């Protein structure tokens, strides 16, 4: 009887821990996770920002080198019906984003740039576009599974 009671208590603790872990993360941010490899030039994801007249998640910050803006993520996914845009500061012509985690990137919603910069998305693990995905870029888009850009 004591063993059964202990197992029930352990199971309840495990379930409450599982619920806390799986339900405490903001789902809008869980799909796009900056990896903090750019030092003081961190990437920020702002949820529910108006972009082109509609709500979207806006990616800001990053590391500027000349007319290039670099972002680095451990996870990068866009859910169905989600809108994700990269901010395009003045003087930036290219936005280069890499994914350093071990998962493919799933683009099922809208991925865009709030401006005219070219967008590069590099994930060595792969990039998948779903049936409802859209690109909203005034410049060019390049998706690559390369390990690096040289």
PDB file of C-alpha atoms in Angstrom:
ATOM      1  CA  UNK A   1       0.000   0.000   0.000  1.00  0.00           C
ATOM      2  CA  UNK A   2       2.851   2.375   0.849  1.00  0.00           C
ATOM      3  CA  UNK A   3       4.503   1.719  -2.539  1.00  0.00           C
ATOM      4  CA  UNK A   4       1.253   2.458  -4.415  1.00  0.00           C
ATOM      5  CA  UNK A   5       0.747   5.727  -2.470  1.00  0.00           C
ATOM      6  CA  UNK A   6       4.352   6.753  -3.230  1.00  0.00           C
ATOM      7  CA  UNK A   7       3.887   5.994  -6.938  1.00  0.00           C
ATOM      8  CA  UNK A   8       0.644   8.002  -7.035  1.00  0.00           C
ATOM      9  CA  UNK A   9       2.327  10.985  -5.341  1.00  0.00           C
ATOM     10  CA  UNK A  10       5.345  10.757  -7.669  1.00  0.00           C
ATOM     11  CA  UNK A  11       3.017  10.538 -10.673  1.00  0.00           C
ATOM     12  CA  UNK A  12       1.086  13.617  -9.528  1.00  0.00           C
ATOM     13  CA  UNK A  13       4.313  15.564  -9.033  1.00  0.00           C
ATOM     14  CA  UNK A  14       5.562  14.462 -12.463  1.00  0.00           C
ATOM     15  CA  UNK A  15       2.315  15.500 -14.155  1.00  0.00           C
ATOM     16  CA  UNK A  16       2.262  18.873 -12.411  1.00  0.00           C
ATOM     17  CA  UNK A  17       5.894  19.421 -13.423  1.00  0.00           C
ATOM     18  CA  UNK A  18       5.085  18.419 -17.003  1.00  0.00           C
ATOM     19  CA  UNK A  19       2.093  20.777 -17.089  1.00  0.00           C
ATOM     20  CA  UNK A  20       4.173  23.638 -15.683  1.00  0.00           C
ATOM     21  CA  UNK A  21       6.947  23.136 -18.218  1.00  0.00           C
ATOM     22  CA  UNK A  22       4.720  22.674 -21.262  1.00  0.00           C
ATOM     23  CA  UNK A  23       2.243  25.438 -20.434  1.00  0.00           C
ATOM     24  CA  UNK A  24       4.490  28.143 -19.010  1.00  0.00           C
ATOM     25  CA  UNK A  25       6.153  29.083 -22.298  1.00  0.00           C
ATOM     26  CA  UNK A  26       4.524  31.786 -24.396  1.00  0.00           C
ATOM     27  CA  UNK A  27       3.539  29.916 -27.587  1.00  0.00           C
ATOM     28  CA  UNK A  28       4.125  33.011 -29.745  1.00  0.00           C
ATOM     29  CA  UNK A  29       7.754  33.123 -28.647  1.00  0.00           C
ATOM     30  CA  UNK A  30       8.424  29.400 -28.337  1.00  0.00           C
ATOM     31  CA  UNK A  31       8.673  28.995 -32.113  1.00  0.00           C
ATOM     32  CA  UNK A  32      11.433  31.596 -32.504  1.00  0.00           C
ATOM     33  CA  UNK A  33      14.237  31.330 -29.974  1.00  0.00           C
ATOM     34  CA  UNK A  34      17.343  33.551 -30.276  1.00  0.00           C
ATOM     35  CA  UNK A  35      20.508  31.645 -29.319  1.00  0.00           C
ATOM     36  CA  UNK A  36      22.407  34.496 -27.604  1.00  0.00           C
ATOM     37  CA  UNK A  37      25.597  33.952 -29.637  1.00  0.00           C
ATOM     38  CA  UNK A  38      25.862  37.544 -30.852  1.00  0.00           C
ATOM     39  CA  UNK A  39      27.200  38.994 -27.598  1.00  0.00           C
ATOM     40  CA  UNK A  40      25.774  42.426 -26.830  1.00  0.00           C
ATOM     41  CA  UNK A  41      23.928  42.483 -30.165  1.00  0.00           C
ATOM     42  CA  UNK A  42      21.003  40.332 -29.074  1.00  0.00           C
ATOM     43  CA  UNK A  43      18.011  39.477 -31.221  1.00  0.00           C
ATOM     44  CA  UNK A  44      14.650  40.361 -29.684  1.00  0.00           C
ATOM     45  CA  UNK A  45      11.245  38.965 -30.635  1.00  0.00           C
ATOM     46  CA  UNK A  46       8.358  41.352 -29.942  1.00  0.00           C
ATOM     47  CA  UNK A  47       4.947  39.643 -30.055  1.00  0.00           C
ATOM     48  CA  UNK A  48       1.699  41.271 -31.197  1.00  0.00           C
ATOM     49  CA  UNK A  49       3.211  44.289 -32.949  1.00  0.00           C
ATOM     50  CA  UNK A  50       1.351  45.911 -35.830  1.00  0.00           C
ATOM     51  CA  UNK A  51       3.225  45.322 -39.092  1.00  0.00           C
ATOM     52  CA  UNK A  52       1.633  46.373 -42.380  1.00  0.00           C
ATOM     53  CA  UNK A  53      -1.669  46.937 -40.590  1.00  0.00           C
ATOM     54  CA  UNK A  54      -1.968  43.497 -38.961  1.00  0.00           C
ATOM     55  CA  UNK A  55      -0.643  41.850 -35.781  1.00  0.00           C
ATOM     56  CA  UNK A  56       2.693  40.084 -36.130  1.00  0.00           C
ATOM     57  CA  UNK A  57       5.806  39.061 -34.232  1.00  0.00           C
ATOM     58  CA  UNK A  58       8.620  41.504 -35.019  1.00  0.00           C
ATOM     59  CA  UNK A  59      12.275  40.454 -34.873  1.00  0.00           C
ATOM     60  CA  UNK A  60      14.558  43.338 -33.882  1.00  0.00           C
ATOM     61  CA  UNK A  61      18.127  43.874 -32.719  1.00  0.00           C
ATOM     62  CA  UNK A  62      20.889  41.680 -34.094  1.00  0.00           C
ATOM     63  CA  UNK A  63      24.445  42.512 -35.098  1.00  0.00           C
ATOM     64  CA  UNK A  64      25.037  45.159 -37.765  1.00  0.00           C
ATOM     65  CA  UNK A  65      28.127  44.931 -39.980  1.00  0.00           C
ATOM     66  CA  UNK A  66      28.078  47.508 -42.757  1.00  0.00           C
ATOM     67  CA  UNK A  67      24.791  47.140 -44.630  1.00  0.00           C
ATOM     68  CA  UNK A  68      24.250  43.605 -43.248  1.00  0.00           C
ATOM     69  CA  UNK A  69      22.187  42.651 -40.198  1.00  0.00           C
ATOM     70  CA  UNK A  70      22.834  39.267 -38.562  1.00  0.00           C
ATOM     71  CA  UNK A  71      20.444  37.234 -36.399  1.00  0.00           C
ATOM     72  CA  UNK A  72      21.076  33.837 -34.817  1.00  0.00           C
ATOM     73  CA  UNK A  73      18.438  31.416 -33.495  1.00  0.00           C
ATOM     74  CA  UNK A  74      18.430  28.033 -31.798  1.00  0.00           C
ATOM     75  CA  UNK A  75      14.883  27.464 -33.132  1.00  0.00           C
ATOM     76  CA  UNK A  76      13.090  29.216 -35.969  1.00  0.00           C
ATOM     77  CA  UNK A  77       9.562  28.190 -36.925  1.00  0.00           C
ATOM     78  CA  UNK A  78       6.503  30.087 -38.116  1.00  0.00           C
ATOM     79  CA  UNK A  79       3.168  28.497 -37.180  1.00  0.00           C
ATOM     80  CA  UNK A  80       0.163  28.348 -39.491  1.00  0.00           C
ATOM     81  CA  UNK A  81      -1.574  31.777 -39.484  1.00  0.00           C
ATOM     82  CA  UNK A  82       1.361  33.337 -37.607  1.00  0.00           C
ATOM     83  CA  UNK A  83       3.005  36.416 -39.131  1.00  0.00           C
ATOM     84  CA  UNK A  84       6.720  36.956 -38.441  1.00  0.00           C
ATOM     85  CA  UNK A  85       8.623  39.962 -39.778  1.00  0.00           C
ATOM     86  CA  UNK A  86      12.222  41.093 -39.523  1.00  0.00           C
ATOM     87  CA  UNK A  87      12.635  44.788 -38.760  1.00  0.00           C
ATOM     88  CA  UNK A  88      14.613  46.558 -41.482  1.00  0.00           C
ATOM     89  CA  UNK A  89      16.595  49.456 -39.975  1.00  0.00           C
ATOM     90  CA  UNK A  90      17.760  52.282 -42.247  1.00  0.00           C
ATOM     91  CA  UNK A  91      20.904  51.429 -44.212  1.00  0.00           C
ATOM     92  CA  UNK A  92      20.430  47.639 -44.014  1.00  0.00           C
ATOM     93  CA  UNK A  93      20.322  45.867 -47.387  1.00  0.00           C
ATOM     94  CA  UNK A  94      20.707  42.244 -46.233  1.00  0.00           C
ATOM     95  CA  UNK A  95      19.259  40.399 -43.249  1.00  0.00           C
ATOM     96  CA  UNK A  96      21.110  37.141 -42.595  1.00  0.00           C
ATOM     97  CA  UNK A  97      19.576  34.657 -40.161  1.00  0.00           C
ATOM     98  CA  UNK A  98      21.079  31.363 -39.106  1.00  0.00           C
ATOM     99  CA  UNK A  99      19.628  28.509 -37.082  1.00  0.00           C
ATOM    100  CA  UNK A 100      22.132  26.778 -34.801  1.00  0.00           C
ATOM    101  CA  UNK A 101      19.828  24.218 -33.178  1.00  0.00           C
ATOM    102  CA  UNK A 102      19.332  20.643 -34.335  1.00  0.00           C
ATOM    103  CA  UNK A 103      15.796  20.942 -35.777  1.00  0.00           C
ATOM    104  CA  UNK A 104      14.492  21.853 -39.209  1.00  0.00           C
ATOM    105  CA  UNK A 105      12.712  25.177 -39.626  1.00  0.00           C
ATOM    106  CA  UNK A 106       9.008  24.876 -40.426  1.00  0.00           C
ATOM    107  CA  UNK A 107       7.540  27.899 -42.190  1.00  0.00           C
ATOM    108  CA  UNK A 108       3.759  27.406 -42.177  1.00  0.00           C
ATOM    109  CA  UNK A 109       2.620  31.038 -41.862  1.00  0.00           C
ATOM    110  CA  UNK A 110       3.908  34.360 -43.198  1.00  0.00           C
ATOM    111  CA  UNK A 111       7.604  35.230 -43.098  1.00  0.00           C
ATOM    112  CA  UNK A 112       8.546  38.724 -44.160  1.00  0.00           C
ATOM    113  CA  UNK A 113      10.682  41.832 -43.912  1.00  0.00           C
ATOM    114  CA  UNK A 114       9.267  45.168 -42.774  1.00  0.00           C
ATOM    115  CA  UNK A 115      11.220  46.992 -45.479  1.00  0.00           C
ATOM    116  CA  UNK A 116      13.098  46.263 -48.699  1.00  0.00           C
ATOM    117  CA  UNK A 117      16.127  44.260 -47.470  1.00  0.00           C
ATOM    118  CA  UNK A 118      17.016  40.850 -48.857  1.00  0.00           C
ATOM    119  CA  UNK A 119      16.351  37.998 -46.417  1.00  0.00           C
ATOM    120  CA  UNK A 120      18.651  34.988 -46.022  1.00  0.00           C
ATOM    121  CA  UNK A 121      17.584  32.039 -43.842  1.00  0.00           C
ATOM    122  CA  UNK A 122      20.243  29.368 -43.246  1.00  0.00           C
ATOM    123  CA  UNK A 123      19.473  26.118 -41.425  1.00  0.00           C
ATOM    124  CA  UNK A 124      21.775  23.121 -42.060  1.00  0.00           C
ATOM    125  CA  UNK A 125      19.006  20.820 -40.772  1.00  0.00           C
ATOM    126  CA  UNK A 126      16.539  21.924 -43.443  1.00  0.00           C
ATOM    127  CA  UNK A 127      13.733  24.366 -44.150  1.00  0.00           C
ATOM    128  CA  UNK A 128      10.181  23.220 -44.881  1.00  0.00           C
ATOM    129  CA  UNK A 129       7.460  25.462 -46.317  1.00  0.00           C
ATOM    130  CA  UNK A 130       3.863  24.406 -45.693  1.00  0.00           C
ATOM    131  CA  UNK A 131       0.863  24.695 -48.003  1.00  0.00           C
ATOM    132  CA  UNK A 132      -0.273  27.966 -46.359  1.00  0.00           C
ATOM    133  CA  UNK A 133       3.151  29.598 -46.079  1.00  0.00           C
ATOM    134  CA  UNK A 134       3.761  33.035 -47.574  1.00  0.00           C
ATOM    135  CA  UNK A 135       6.834  35.159 -48.137  1.00  0.00           C
ATOM    136  CA  UNK A 136       6.304  38.910 -47.785  1.00  0.00           C
ATOM    137  CA  UNK A 137       9.601  40.404 -48.928  1.00  0.00           C
ATOM    138  CA  UNK A 138      10.224  43.355 -51.248  1.00  0.00           C
ATOM    139  CA  UNK A 139      13.827  42.208 -51.799  1.00  0.00           C
ATOM    140  CA  UNK A 140      15.074  38.717 -52.548  1.00  0.00           C
ATOM    141  CA  UNK A 141      14.698  35.635 -50.357  1.00  0.00           C
ATOM    142  CA  UNK A 142      17.341  32.917 -50.099  1.00  0.00           C
ATOM    143  CA  UNK A 143      16.814  29.791 -48.018  1.00  0.00           C
ATOM    144  CA  UNK A 144      19.800  27.487 -47.609  1.00  0.00           C
ATOM    145  CA  UNK A 145      20.819  24.305 -45.824  1.00  0.00           C
ATOM    146  CA  UNK A 146      24.495  25.294 -45.969  1.00  0.00           C
ATOM    147  CA  UNK A 147      26.623  24.953 -42.830  1.00  0.00           C
ATOM    148  CA  UNK A 148      27.926  28.507 -43.262  1.00  0.00           C
ATOM    149  CA  UNK A 149      28.034  31.467 -45.592  1.00  0.00           C
ATOM    150  CA  UNK A 150      31.546  32.300 -46.753  1.00  0.00           C
TER     151      UNK A 150
END
